[in-house]
Amino acid sequence: MSISTAPSRFNSKLTSQCQNCSLSALCLPIALADEDINRLDQIIERKRPLKKGEILFHQGQAFDSVFAVRTGTLKTFNITASGEEQITGFYCPSELVGLSGIDNNSYPITAKALETTTVCEIPFSHLENLTSQIPSLKHQLFRVMSRKISDDQQMMVLLGKKNADEKVASFLLNLSNRFKKRGYSATSFRLAMSRGEVGNYLGLAVETVSRVMTRFQKNELIEVDGKEISIINLSEMQKLVGIADDCARIADI
Amino acid sequence: MSISTAPSRFNSKLTSQCQNCSLSALCLPIALADEDINRLDQIIERKRPLKKGEILFHQGQAFDSVFAVRTGTLKTFNITASGEEQITGFYCPSELVGLSGIDNNSYPITAKALETTTVCEIPFSHLENLTSQIPSLKHQLFRVMSRKISDDQQMMVLLGKKNADEKVASFLLNLSNRFKKRGYSATSFRLAMSRGEVGNYLGLAVETVSRVMTRFQKNELIEVDGKEISIINLSEMQKLVGIADDCARIADI
DNA sequence: AGCAAGTTTTGATCTATATCATGAAGCCAC
DNA sequence: GTGGCTTCATGATATAGATCAAAACTTGCT
C-alpha cells in the first residue's frame, strides 16, 4: 500500500515507495524511468502525519525541502502587515508545496494542515543534485514551477476581474478538476476548508461565500450539505466562469 | 557599449555581450564564472528592438524562448472570456519574461512592448541543456522561477486584501525599488504604462487610479506630472503599504 | 449527554469603488 | 500649426459586496 497513514520515516524497503504510490503519475515521477524513480525515492523522507491545524513550515523558516502532499489537504498563507492571514493556496494530494522558498532560502509563507495530512519531504539540495543525473527530472521540475506561475497568474485574473459568483464558481470547478484528475468524482466532493477560508482565498467575506453558495443551490447549479458539495449543472457552472478560453485553464489544474 | 539600440542579431563578436552588459549583475549571469557567461552568451540572440505596441509573443503561440528585457518595458496580459485584457505583469530591464510557457509548451499570455524595447532571446532548450553543464546556472534559474512564484503570491495578497490607496502605493514603491536596483533614482521616474494599464493591473478603474494619485499629490506623498512621478514622502508611503513585513517584500522586487 | 466555542446562514445597513458623463490636456499625422 | 484621437481629471450617481447583528447549526470536550 503506497499511501499508508504511518509510513516509516526512511524507505530502505524492498520496493520503491514512489513506484507503488498511486500518485506517481501526477507527482514528480511522471515520465521517469524505473531506475530513476528509485533514485528519487531514495532521497524522499516520508513523515508522520500532520494533524489538523499542525504546521508543516513557517513563514520565515529556513528552506530545505519541498513537500508532496500524499493524503489530506494543506493551506498556505502569509500574515499581512495588519496581522491578518491571507491564504495563497490549497494543496491536494500529488501537489508540491514550498517551491517559493528556493529563492531566498526561506519560506515566504506558512503551510498548515486543514485535516490529517501526510506528505513526502524532498530535501531540495538532494533533489537539485539528482536533476544533474536525470535530465527529465530537471525538466519536470521546471514544468511544475512554470505551471505554478501560470496558475497563479490565472488566480490574479480571478482576483482582479471576477465578481463573487464567478469567483466561487471558478473555485468549485477548479477543485472539481483537481479531484477528477486524481480519480475522484468531479461532481461530488467534500471541502476541506471552511467558508471563511474560501472567502479569504477568493477575496470575499464569509457571508458572501455563504450567500453565493445558497443562491447556486436555489438555482440548481449545485447541492450543498455543509462541506459536501455536488455539482448538479456542470455546463451552467462552466458558462459562469467563461469556459471559453483562459478560464478553462484555471478550472483545469 | 553593451546596451545598444540596434545590436547585431548574432554575437560571434570579440567579446561576450553578457559579460559587458550592465545588467549582468541582475540577470541570469549572476554568480556565473566568466567562461560560463560566455557559454550562456553564445546561445542568446539579440533581436531588433520592438516598437511601442509591438508584440513579442502571443497567448497560445508555441513556446521556444524566454526573453530578458535589456531596455524599455513590456507588459504581459491575457484575454479573458469576456474579451477584456487582464494585465499580469510589467517587465523592466534585466527581468525574464515567458517562463510560464514551459509547462504547456505554449505561452499562456501575450507580451507587448509599452515603449521601444530590446530583449535578449534565450532559446529554452539550449538554456536547459546548458544547465546540465553549469549547475549554478540551473540553480539560478530555479531561483528566478521561485522568486516569480513568491512575487505573484504577493500580488495575490495585494489584489485580494488591499484597498485602492494601498494598491497604488504598493505599485509605486514596487517600481521605485526595481528602478533603484538598476541604479536609477528610487524617488523620481517615468511610468511607461498608462493610468488605464495601472488600473487594469491593480484591479481598479482608471478613474480610481487617477483620483488616488491626485490625492497622494495633495497630501504631499508624491508629485505627479503626467507620467513623471516623484516620491516625496517615502516613509509615509511605506507606512501606507504596511512596510512591516510581507509588504516590504512586494516593494522589494 | 450536555455545554461551550466555533461555523454557517440570513437579514439590514453602509461604503468603497465602479460607472457614467464631461471637459481639459497631450500627442500624432498631415 | 490644426484637427482628430487618446489619455487624464473630476464631479455625480449607482451598486456589489463589506460590515454589523443575531439566530441556527456543528463540533469537540468533560
Coordinates of C-alpha atoms (C1' of nucleotides) in Angstrom, one line a residue:
Chain A
M1 CA 0.0 0.0 0.0
S2 CA 1.8 3.1 -1.1
I3 CA -0.4 5.5 0.9
S4 CA -0.3 4.5 4.5
T5 CA -1.1 6.7 7.4
A6 CA 2.0 5.8 9.4
P7 CA 4.8 5.0 6.9
S8 CA 8.3 4.5 8.2
R9 CA 10.4 7.6 8.1
F10 CA 13.0 6.1 5.9
N11 CA 12.4 3.9 3.0
S12 CA 15.1 1.3 2.6
K13 CA 12.4 -1.2 1.8
L14 CA 12.1 -4.0 -0.6
T15 CA 10.3 -1.9 -3.2
S16 CA 10.3 1.7 -4.2
Q17 CA 7.6 3.7 -2.5
C18 CA 7.3 6.2 -5.3
Q19 CA 6.9 3.4 -7.7
N20 CA 4.0 2.0 -5.9
C21 CA 2.4 5.3 -5.0
S22 CA -0.9 5.8 -6.7
L23 CA 0.1 9.4 -7.1
S24 CA 3.3 8.8 -9.1
A25 CA 1.5 9.5 -12.4
L26 CA 0.7 13.1 -11.1
C27 CA 3.7 13.8 -8.9
L28 CA 7.3 14.4 -9.9
P29 CA 8.0 10.8 -11.0
I30 CA 5.9 11.4 -14.2
A31 CA 7.9 10.2 -17.2
L32 CA 10.8 8.9 -15.2
A33 CA 12.4 5.5 -15.9
D34 CA 12.0 2.9 -13.2
E35 CA 15.6 3.2 -12.1
D36 CA 15.3 7.0 -11.9
I37 CA 12.2 6.7 -9.8
N38 CA 14.2 4.6 -7.4
R39 CA 16.8 7.2 -7.1
L40 CA 14.2 9.9 -6.5
D41 CA 12.6 7.6 -4.0
Q42 CA 15.8 7.3 -2.0
I43 CA 16.0 11.0 -1.2
I44 CA 12.4 11.2 -0.1
E45 CA 11.5 11.1 3.6
R46 CA 8.0 10.1 4.5
K47 CA 7.0 11.9 7.6
R48 CA 4.5 11.2 10.3
P49 CA 1.0 12.6 9.5
L50 CA 0.2 16.1 10.4
K51 CA -3.0 16.5 12.4
K52 CA -5.5 19.2 11.6
G53 CA -4.1 22.6 12.4
E54 CA -0.4 21.5 12.6
I55 CA 2.1 23.4 10.7
L56 CA 4.4 22.0 8.1
F57 CA 6.6 25.0 7.8
H58 CA 6.5 28.6 9.0
Q59 CA 6.8 31.8 7.1
G60 CA 10.4 32.9 7.6
Q61 CA 11.7 29.5 8.5
A62 CA 14.9 28.3 6.7
F63 CA 14.1 26.4 3.5
D64 CA 15.4 22.9 3.0
S65 CA 12.7 20.9 1.4
V66 CA 9.7 20.9 -0.9
F67 CA 6.9 18.6 0.1
A68 CA 4.5 16.5 -1.9
V69 CA 1.1 16.0 -0.4
R70 CA 0.2 12.3 -0.2
T71 CA -3.2 12.5 1.6
G72 CA -5.2 15.3 3.1
T73 CA -5.0 19.0 2.3
L74 CA -2.8 21.9 3.2
K75 CA -3.3 25.6 3.0
T76 CA -0.5 28.2 2.6
F77 CA -0.9 31.7 3.8
N78 CA 1.1 34.7 4.8
I79 CA 0.5 37.2 7.6
T80 CA 0.0 40.7 6.3
A81 CA 1.1 43.9 7.8
S82 CA -2.2 44.3 9.6
G83 CA -1.8 40.8 11.1
E84 CA -4.5 39.1 9.1
E85 CA -3.9 35.8 7.3
Q86 CA -4.0 35.8 3.5
I87 CA -4.4 32.3 2.1
T88 CA -2.4 31.9 -1.1
G89 CA -3.2 28.3 -2.0
F90 CA -4.7 25.0 -1.1
Y91 CA -2.8 21.8 -1.8
C92 CA -4.3 18.4 -2.6
P93 CA -2.5 15.0 -3.0
S94 CA 0.3 14.9 -5.5
E95 CA 0.8 18.7 -5.4
L96 CA 4.1 20.2 -4.5
V97 CA 4.4 22.9 -1.7
G98 CA 7.3 25.1 -0.8
L99 CA 8.8 26.0 -4.2
S100 CA 8.6 29.6 -3.3
G101 CA 11.3 29.1 -0.6
I102 CA 14.1 28.4 -3.1
D103 CA 14.7 32.0 -4.0
N104 CA 15.5 33.3 -0.6
N105 CA 16.4 30.2 1.2
S106 CA 13.4 30.7 3.5
Y107 CA 9.7 30.0 3.1
P108 CA 7.8 33.2 2.4
I109 CA 4.5 31.6 3.5
T110 CA 3.3 29.2 6.3
A111 CA 1.8 25.8 5.4
K112 CA -0.8 24.3 7.7
A113 CA -2.8 21.1 7.6
L114 CA -6.6 21.5 7.1
E115 CA -7.2 17.9 8.1
T116 CA -5.0 14.9 8.8
T117 CA -2.4 15.1 6.1
T118 CA 0.7 13.1 5.1
V119 CA 3.5 14.5 3.0
C120 CA 6.7 13.3 1.4
E121 CA 9.6 15.5 2.3
I122 CA 12.0 16.1 -0.6
P123 CA 15.2 17.8 0.6
F124 CA 15.8 20.3 -2.1
S125 CA 19.6 20.1 -2.3
H126 CA 19.3 16.4 -2.9
L127 CA 16.6 16.9 -5.5
E128 CA 18.7 19.5 -7.2
N129 CA 21.7 17.2 -7.3
L130 CA 19.6 14.5 -8.7
T131 CA 18.4 16.7 -11.5
S132 CA 22.0 16.7 -12.7
Q133 CA 21.8 13.0 -13.2
I134 CA 18.3 12.8 -14.5
P135 CA 17.5 15.5 -17.1
S136 CA 13.9 14.5 -17.4
L137 CA 13.5 15.2 -13.7
K138 CA 15.0 18.6 -14.1
H139 CA 12.6 19.3 -17.0
Q140 CA 9.8 18.0 -14.9
L141 CA 10.7 20.4 -12.1
F142 CA 10.9 23.3 -14.5
R143 CA 7.5 22.4 -15.7
V144 CA 6.0 22.2 -12.3
M145 CA 7.3 25.6 -11.4
S146 CA 6.2 27.0 -14.7
R147 CA 2.7 25.6 -14.2
K148 CA 2.6 27.2 -10.8
I149 CA 3.5 30.5 -12.3
S150 CA 0.7 30.4 -14.9
D151 CA -1.8 29.1 -12.3
D152 CA -1.0 32.0 -10.0
Q153 CA -1.5 34.3 -12.9
Q154 CA -4.9 32.9 -13.5
M155 CA -5.6 33.5 -9.9
M156 CA -4.6 37.1 -10.3
V157 CA -7.2 37.4 -13.1
L158 CA -9.8 35.9 -10.8
L159 CA -9.0 38.3 -8.0
G160 CA -8.7 41.3 -10.2
K161 CA -11.5 40.9 -12.7
K162 CA -14.2 38.5 -11.5
N163 CA -17.3 39.1 -9.4
A164 CA -18.4 37.0 -6.4
D165 CA -20.4 34.5 -8.5
E166 CA -17.5 33.9 -10.9
K167 CA -15.0 33.6 -8.1
V168 CA -17.0 30.9 -6.3
A169 CA -17.8 29.1 -9.5
S170 CA -14.2 29.1 -10.6
F171 CA -13.1 27.8 -7.2
L172 CA -15.5 24.9 -7.2
L173 CA -14.7 23.9 -10.8
N174 CA -11.0 24.1 -10.1
L175 CA -11.4 21.8 -7.1
S176 CA -13.7 19.5 -9.2
N177 CA -11.0 19.2 -11.9
R178 CA -8.3 18.5 -9.4
F179 CA -10.3 15.7 -7.8
K180 CA -11.2 14.3 -11.2
K181 CA -7.5 14.2 -12.2
R182 CA -6.9 12.1 -9.1
G183 CA -9.7 9.6 -9.9
Y184 CA -12.2 11.0 -7.5
S185 CA -15.7 12.2 -8.5
A186 CA -15.6 15.5 -10.3
T187 CA -19.2 16.3 -9.3
S188 CA -19.3 15.3 -5.7
F189 CA -16.7 16.1 -3.1
R190 CA -16.0 17.4 0.4
L191 CA -14.4 20.8 1.0
A192 CA -11.5 20.5 3.4
M193 CA -11.7 24.2 4.1
S194 CA -14.2 26.4 5.9
R195 CA -16.3 29.1 4.2
G196 CA -14.1 31.6 5.9
E197 CA -11.0 30.1 4.3
V198 CA -12.7 30.0 0.9
G199 CA -13.6 33.7 1.3
N200 CA -10.2 34.6 2.4
Y201 CA -8.6 32.9 -0.6
L202 CA -11.1 34.4 -3.1
G203 CA -11.0 37.9 -1.6
L204 CA -14.6 37.7 -0.4
A205 CA -16.3 38.0 3.0
V206 CA -17.6 34.7 4.6
E207 CA -21.1 35.9 4.3
T208 CA -20.7 36.5 0.6
V209 CA -19.4 33.0 0.0
S210 CA -22.3 31.6 2.0
R211 CA -24.9 33.7 0.1
V212 CA -23.4 32.8 -3.3
M213 CA -23.5 29.1 -2.5
T214 CA -27.0 29.3 -1.2
R215 CA -28.0 31.1 -4.4
F216 CA -26.2 28.5 -6.6
Q217 CA -28.2 25.9 -4.7
K218 CA -31.5 27.6 -5.3
N219 CA -30.7 27.9 -9.0
E220 CA -29.9 24.2 -9.0
L221 CA -26.3 24.6 -10.1
I222 CA -25.0 22.8 -7.0
E223 CA -26.2 21.0 -3.9
V224 CA -24.7 21.9 -0.6
D225 CA -24.8 20.0 2.6
G226 CA -22.3 21.5 5.0
K227 CA -18.9 20.8 3.5
E228 CA -20.3 18.3 1.0
I229 CA -20.7 19.8 -2.5
S230 CA -22.4 18.3 -5.5
I231 CA -22.2 20.0 -8.8
I232 CA -25.6 19.5 -10.5
N233 CA -25.3 21.6 -13.6
L234 CA -21.7 21.5 -14.6
S235 CA -22.2 23.1 -18.0
E236 CA -24.0 26.1 -16.5
M237 CA -21.2 26.5 -14.0
Q238 CA -18.7 26.4 -16.7
K239 CA -20.6 29.1 -18.6
L240 CA -20.5 31.2 -15.4
V241 CA -16.7 31.2 -15.3
G242 CA -16.5 31.7 -19.0
I243 CA -15.1 28.3 -20.0
A244 CA -14.4 29.7 -23.5
D245 CA -10.7 30.3 -23.1
D246 CA -8.3 31.0 -20.3
C247 CA -10.8 30.1 -17.7
A248 CA -10.9 26.6 -18.9
R249 CA -7.4 26.7 -17.9
I250 CA -7.9 27.7 -14.3
A251 CA -10.6 25.2 -14.0
D252 CA -8.1 22.6 -15.3
I253 CA -5.4 22.4 -12.8
Chain B
M1 CA 28.5 49.5 -25.1
S2 CA 26.5 46.6 -24.0
I3 CA 23.1 48.1 -24.3
S4 CA 22.8 49.4 -27.8
T5 CA 19.6 50.1 -29.6
A6 CA 20.5 48.0 -32.7
P7 CA 22.7 45.1 -31.7
S8 CA 23.6 42.6 -34.2
R9 CA 21.4 39.6 -34.2
F10 CA 24.2 37.2 -33.5
N11 CA 27.1 37.6 -31.3
S12 CA 30.2 36.0 -32.6
K13 CA 32.0 39.1 -31.6
L14 CA 35.3 39.7 -30.0
T15 CA 33.9 39.9 -26.5
S16 CA 31.0 38.4 -24.7
Q17 CA 28.0 40.6 -24.8
C18 CA 26.6 39.3 -21.5
Q19 CA 29.9 40.0 -19.9
N20 CA 29.8 43.6 -20.8
C21 CA 26.1 44.1 -20.3
S22 CA 25.4 46.4 -17.4
L23 CA 22.5 44.2 -16.4
S24 CA 24.5 41.0 -16.0
A25 CA 24.6 41.5 -12.2
L26 CA 20.8 41.3 -12.1
C27 CA 20.1 39.0 -15.0
L28 CA 20.8 35.2 -15.3
P29 CA 24.6 35.6 -15.4
I30 CA 24.6 36.4 -11.7
A31 CA 27.3 34.3 -10.0
L32 CA 28.5 32.7 -13.1
A33 CA 32.2 32.2 -13.9
D34 CA 33.5 34.1 -16.9
E35 CA 33.8 31.1 -19.1
D36 CA 30.2 30.1 -18.2
I37 CA 28.9 33.6 -19.1
N38 CA 30.5 33.1 -22.4
R39 CA 28.7 29.8 -22.9
L40 CA 25.4 31.4 -21.9
D41 CA 26.2 34.3 -24.2
Q42 CA 26.6 32.0 -27.1
I43 CA 23.0 30.8 -27.0
I44 CA 21.5 34.2 -26.7
E45 CA 20.1 36.0 -29.7
R46 CA 19.8 39.8 -29.5
K47 CA 16.8 40.8 -31.5
R48 CA 16.0 44.0 -33.2
P49 CA 14.1 46.5 -31.0
L50 CA 10.4 46.2 -30.6
K51 CA 8.5 49.4 -31.2
K52 CA 5.8 50.6 -28.9
G53 CA 2.8 48.3 -29.3
E54 CA 4.6 45.5 -31.0
I55 CA 4.1 42.0 -29.7
L56 CA 7.0 39.8 -28.6
F57 CA 4.8 36.6 -28.3
H58 CA 1.2 35.8 -28.4
Q59 CA -1.0 33.9 -26.0
G60 CA -1.3 30.4 -27.4
Q61 CA 1.8 30.7 -29.5
A62 CA 4.4 27.8 -29.4
F63 CA 6.9 28.3 -26.7
D64 CA 10.6 28.2 -27.6
S65 CA 12.3 31.0 -25.7
V66 CA 12.4 33.1 -22.6
F67 CA 13.4 36.7 -23.0
A68 CA 15.4 39.1 -20.9
V69 CA 14.4 42.7 -21.2
R70 CA 17.5 44.9 -22.0
T71 CA 15.9 48.3 -22.4
G72 CA 12.4 49.5 -22.3
T73 CA 9.3 47.9 -20.8
L74 CA 6.9 45.1 -21.6
K75 CA 3.5 44.2 -20.3
T76 CA 2.1 40.7 -20.3
F77 CA -1.7 40.1 -20.3
N78 CA -4.2 37.5 -21.2
I79 CA -7.6 37.9 -22.8
T80 CA -10.4 36.8 -20.6
A81 CA -13.6 35.0 -21.6
S82 CA -15.4 38.3 -21.9
G83 CA -12.7 39.6 -24.3
E84 CA -11.1 42.1 -22.0
E85 CA -7.4 42.2 -21.4
Q86 CA -6.1 41.4 -17.9
I87 CA -2.5 42.6 -17.4
T88 CA -0.5 40.1 -15.3
G89 CA 2.8 41.9 -15.2
F90 CA 5.2 44.7 -16.3
Y91 CA 8.8 43.8 -17.1
C92 CA 11.8 46.1 -16.7
P93 CA 15.4 45.7 -17.9
S94 CA 17.1 42.5 -16.6
E95 CA 13.7 40.8 -15.9
L96 CA 12.9 37.5 -17.5
V97 CA 9.6 37.0 -19.4
G98 CA 8.0 33.9 -20.7
L99 CA 8.7 31.3 -18.0
S100 CA 5.1 30.4 -17.8
G101 CA 5.3 28.9 -21.3
I102 CA 7.5 26.0 -20.2
D103 CA 4.7 23.9 -18.8
N104 CA 2.5 23.6 -21.7
N105 CA 4.9 24.4 -24.5
S106 CA 2.9 27.4 -25.3
Y107 CA 2.7 30.9 -23.9
P108 CA -0.4 31.4 -21.7
I109 CA -0.1 35.2 -22.1
T110 CA 0.8 37.8 -24.6
A111 CA 3.8 40.1 -24.2
K112 CA 3.7 43.6 -25.7
A113 CA 6.1 46.5 -25.7
L114 CA 5.0 49.6 -23.8
E115 CA 7.7 51.7 -25.5
T116 CA 10.7 50.9 -27.7
T117 CA 12.1 47.8 -26.1
T118 CA 15.1 45.5 -26.7
V119 CA 15.3 42.0 -25.5
C120 CA 17.7 39.1 -25.5
E121 CA 16.1 35.9 -26.7
I122 CA 17.2 32.8 -24.9
P123 CA 16.0 29.6 -26.6
F124 CA 14.8 27.5 -23.7
S125 CA 16.0 24.1 -25.0
H126 CA 19.5 25.5 -25.3
L127 CA 19.3 27.1 -21.9
E128 CA 18.1 23.9 -20.4
N129 CA 21.0 21.9 -22.0
L130 CA 23.4 24.5 -20.7
T131 CA 22.1 24.0 -17.1
S132 CA 23.4 20.4 -17.3
Q133 CA 26.9 21.8 -17.8
I134 CA 26.6 24.7 -15.4
P135 CA 24.9 23.8 -12.1
S136 CA 25.0 27.3 -10.8
L137 CA 23.0 28.4 -13.9
K138 CA 20.5 25.7 -13.1
H139 CA 20.2 26.9 -9.5
Q140 CA 19.9 30.5 -10.8
L141 CA 17.0 29.5 -13.0
F142 CA 15.3 27.7 -10.1
R143 CA 15.7 30.8 -8.1
V144 CA 14.3 33.1 -10.7
M145 CA 11.3 30.9 -11.1
S146 CA 10.9 30.6 -7.3
R147 CA 11.1 34.3 -7.0
K148 CA 8.4 34.8 -9.6
I149 CA 6.1 32.4 -7.7
S150 CA 6.5 34.4 -4.4
D151 CA 6.2 37.7 -6.1
D152 CA 3.0 36.6 -7.8
Q153 CA 1.7 35.4 -4.4
Q154 CA 2.3 38.9 -3.0
M155 CA 0.4 40.2 -5.9
M156 CA -2.5 37.9 -4.9
V157 CA -2.4 39.4 -1.5
L158 CA -2.5 42.9 -3.0
L159 CA -5.5 42.1 -5.2
G160 CA -7.4 40.2 -2.5
K161 CA -6.8 42.3 0.6
K162 CA -5.7 45.8 -0.2
N163 CA -7.8 48.9 -0.8
A164 CA -7.2 51.4 -3.6
D165 CA -4.7 53.5 -1.7
E166 CA -2.6 50.6 -0.6
K167 CA -2.7 49.1 -4.1
V168 CA -1.4 52.3 -5.8
A169 CA 1.2 52.9 -3.1
S170 CA 2.4 49.3 -3.3
F171 CA 2.6 49.6 -7.1
L172 CA 4.7 52.8 -7.0
L173 CA 7.0 51.5 -4.3
N174 CA 7.5 48.3 -6.2
L175 CA 8.5 50.3 -9.3
S176 CA 10.7 52.5 -7.2
N177 CA 12.6 49.6 -5.8
R178 CA 13.0 48.0 -9.2
F179 CA 14.5 51.2 -10.6
K180 CA 16.7 51.6 -7.6
K181 CA 18.1 48.1 -8.0
R182 CA 19.1 49.1 -11.5
G183 CA 20.9 52.2 -10.4
Y184 CA 18.2 54.7 -11.3
S185 CA 16.5 57.1 -9.0
A186 CA 14.2 55.4 -6.5
T187 CA 12.3 58.6 -6.0
S188 CA 11.9 60.0 -9.5
F189 CA 10.9 58.1 -12.5
R190 CA 8.7 57.9 -15.5
L191 CA 5.8 55.4 -15.8
A192 CA 5.9 53.5 -19.1
M193 CA 2.3 52.5 -18.7
S194 CA -0.9 54.5 -18.9
R195 CA -3.3 55.0 -15.9
G196 CA -5.6 52.6 -17.6
E197 CA -2.9 49.9 -17.6
V198 CA -2.1 50.6 -14.0
G199 CA -5.7 50.2 -13.1
N200 CA -6.2 47.1 -15.1
Y201 CA -3.1 45.5 -13.4
L202 CA -4.3 46.5 -9.9
G203 CA -7.9 45.6 -10.3
L204 CA -9.1 49.3 -10.2
A205 CA -10.9 51.6 -12.6
V206 CA -8.9 54.2 -14.4
E207 CA -10.7 56.9 -12.6
T208 CA -9.8 55.5 -9.2
V209 CA -6.1 55.4 -10.1
S210 CA -6.3 59.0 -11.2
R211 CA -8.1 60.1 -8.1
V212 CA -5.8 58.2 -5.7
M213 CA -2.8 59.8 -7.4
T214 CA -4.3 63.2 -7.2
R215 CA -5.0 62.7 -3.5
F216 CA -1.5 61.4 -2.9
Q217 CA -0.2 64.6 -4.5
K218 CA -2.5 66.8 -2.4
N219 CA -1.2 65.0 0.7
E220 CA 2.4 65.6 -0.4
L221 CA 3.2 62.0 -0.7
I222 CA 4.2 62.2 -4.3
E223 CA 4.4 64.7 -7.1
V224 CA 2.8 63.9 -10.4
D225 CA 3.4 65.4 -13.8
G226 CA 1.8 63.3 -16.4
K227 CA 3.8 60.1 -16.4
E228 CA 6.6 61.6 -14.3
I229 CA 6.4 60.5 -10.7
S230 CA 8.4 61.8 -7.7
I231 CA 8.0 60.2 -4.4
I232 CA 8.2 63.0 -1.8
N233 CA 7.4 61.2 1.4
L234 CA 8.8 57.7 1.1
S235 CA 8.4 56.7 4.7
E236 CA 4.7 57.7 4.7
M237 CA 4.2 55.7 1.5
Q238 CA 5.9 52.8 3.1
K239 CA 3.6 53.1 6.1
L240 CA 0.7 53.0 3.7
V241 CA 1.6 49.7 2.3
G242 CA 2.5 48.3 5.7
I243 CA 6.2 48.0 5.3
A244 CA 6.3 46.0 8.5
D245 CA 6.6 42.5 7.0
D246 CA 5.5 40.9 3.8
C247 CA 4.8 44.1 2.1
A248 CA 8.4 45.1 2.4
R249 CA 8.8 42.1 0.2
I250 CA 6.5 43.2 -2.6
A251 CA 8.1 46.6 -2.6
D252 CA 11.4 44.9 -2.9
I253 CA 11.3 43.1 -6.2
Chain C
dA1 C1' -25.4 13.6 27.2
dG2 C1' -24.8 18.4 27.7
dC3 C1' -22.4 22.7 27.3
dA4 C1' -19.1 25.9 25.3
dA5 C1' -16.9 27.5 21.2
dG6 C1' -16.8 27.8 16.6
dT7 C1' -19.1 27.9 12.0
dT8 C1' -22.7 28.9 8.8
dT9 C1' -26.8 31.2 7.4
dT10 C1' -29.7 35.1 6.8
dG11 C1' -31.3 39.9 7.1
dA12 C1' -30.4 45.0 7.4
dT13 C1' -27.4 48.7 6.5
dC14 C1' -23.3 51.0 4.9
dT15 C1' -19.4 52.2 2.0
dA16 C1' -15.6 51.9 -1.2
dT17 C1' -15.2 51.9 -5.7
dA18 C1' -17.4 51.3 -10.3
dT19 C1' -19.8 53.6 -13.7
dC20 C1' -21.4 57.4 -16.3
dA21 C1' -20.6 62.0 -18.0
dT22 C1' -18.0 65.9 -19.3
dG23 C1' -14.2 68.9 -20.1
dA24 C1' -9.2 69.6 -20.4
dA25 C1' -4.8 68.3 -21.7
dG26 C1' -1.5 65.6 -24.5
dC27 C1' 0.0 63.6 -28.7
dC28 C1' 0.4 62.4 -33.5
dA29 C1' -0.3 62.9 -38.6
dC30 C1' -0.5 65.6 -42.2
Chain D
dG1 C1' 0.1 74.6 -36.7
dT2 C1' -4.5 72.5 -36.8
dG3 C1' -7.8 68.7 -36.4
dG4 C1' -8.7 64.4 -34.5
dC5 C1' -7.9 60.9 -31.1
dT6 C1' -6.4 59.1 -26.9
dT7 C1' -5.5 59.8 -22.2
dC8 C1' -6.4 62.1 -17.9
dA9 C1' -9.0 64.5 -14.3
dT10 C1' -13.0 65.4 -11.7
dG11 C1' -17.9 65.5 -10.4
dA12 C1' -22.4 63.0 -9.7
dT13 C1' -24.6 58.7 -9.1
dA14 C1' -25.2 53.7 -8.6
dT15 C1' -24.1 49.2 -6.8
dA16 C1' -21.6 44.9 -5.4
dG17 C1' -20.1 43.3 -1.7
dA18 C1' -18.5 44.6 3.1
dT19 C1' -19.8 45.0 7.7
dC20 C1' -22.9 44.5 11.6
dA21 C1' -26.1 41.7 14.1
dA22 C1' -28.3 37.6 15.6
dA23 C1' -30.2 33.1 15.1
dA24 C1' -29.4 28.1 13.7
dC25 C1' -26.2 24.6 13.3
dT26 C1' -21.8 21.8 14.1
dT27 C1' -18.1 20.2 16.7
dG28 C1' -15.4 19.0 20.3
dC29 C1' -14.7 18.3 25.3
dT30 C1' -15.6 16.5 30.0

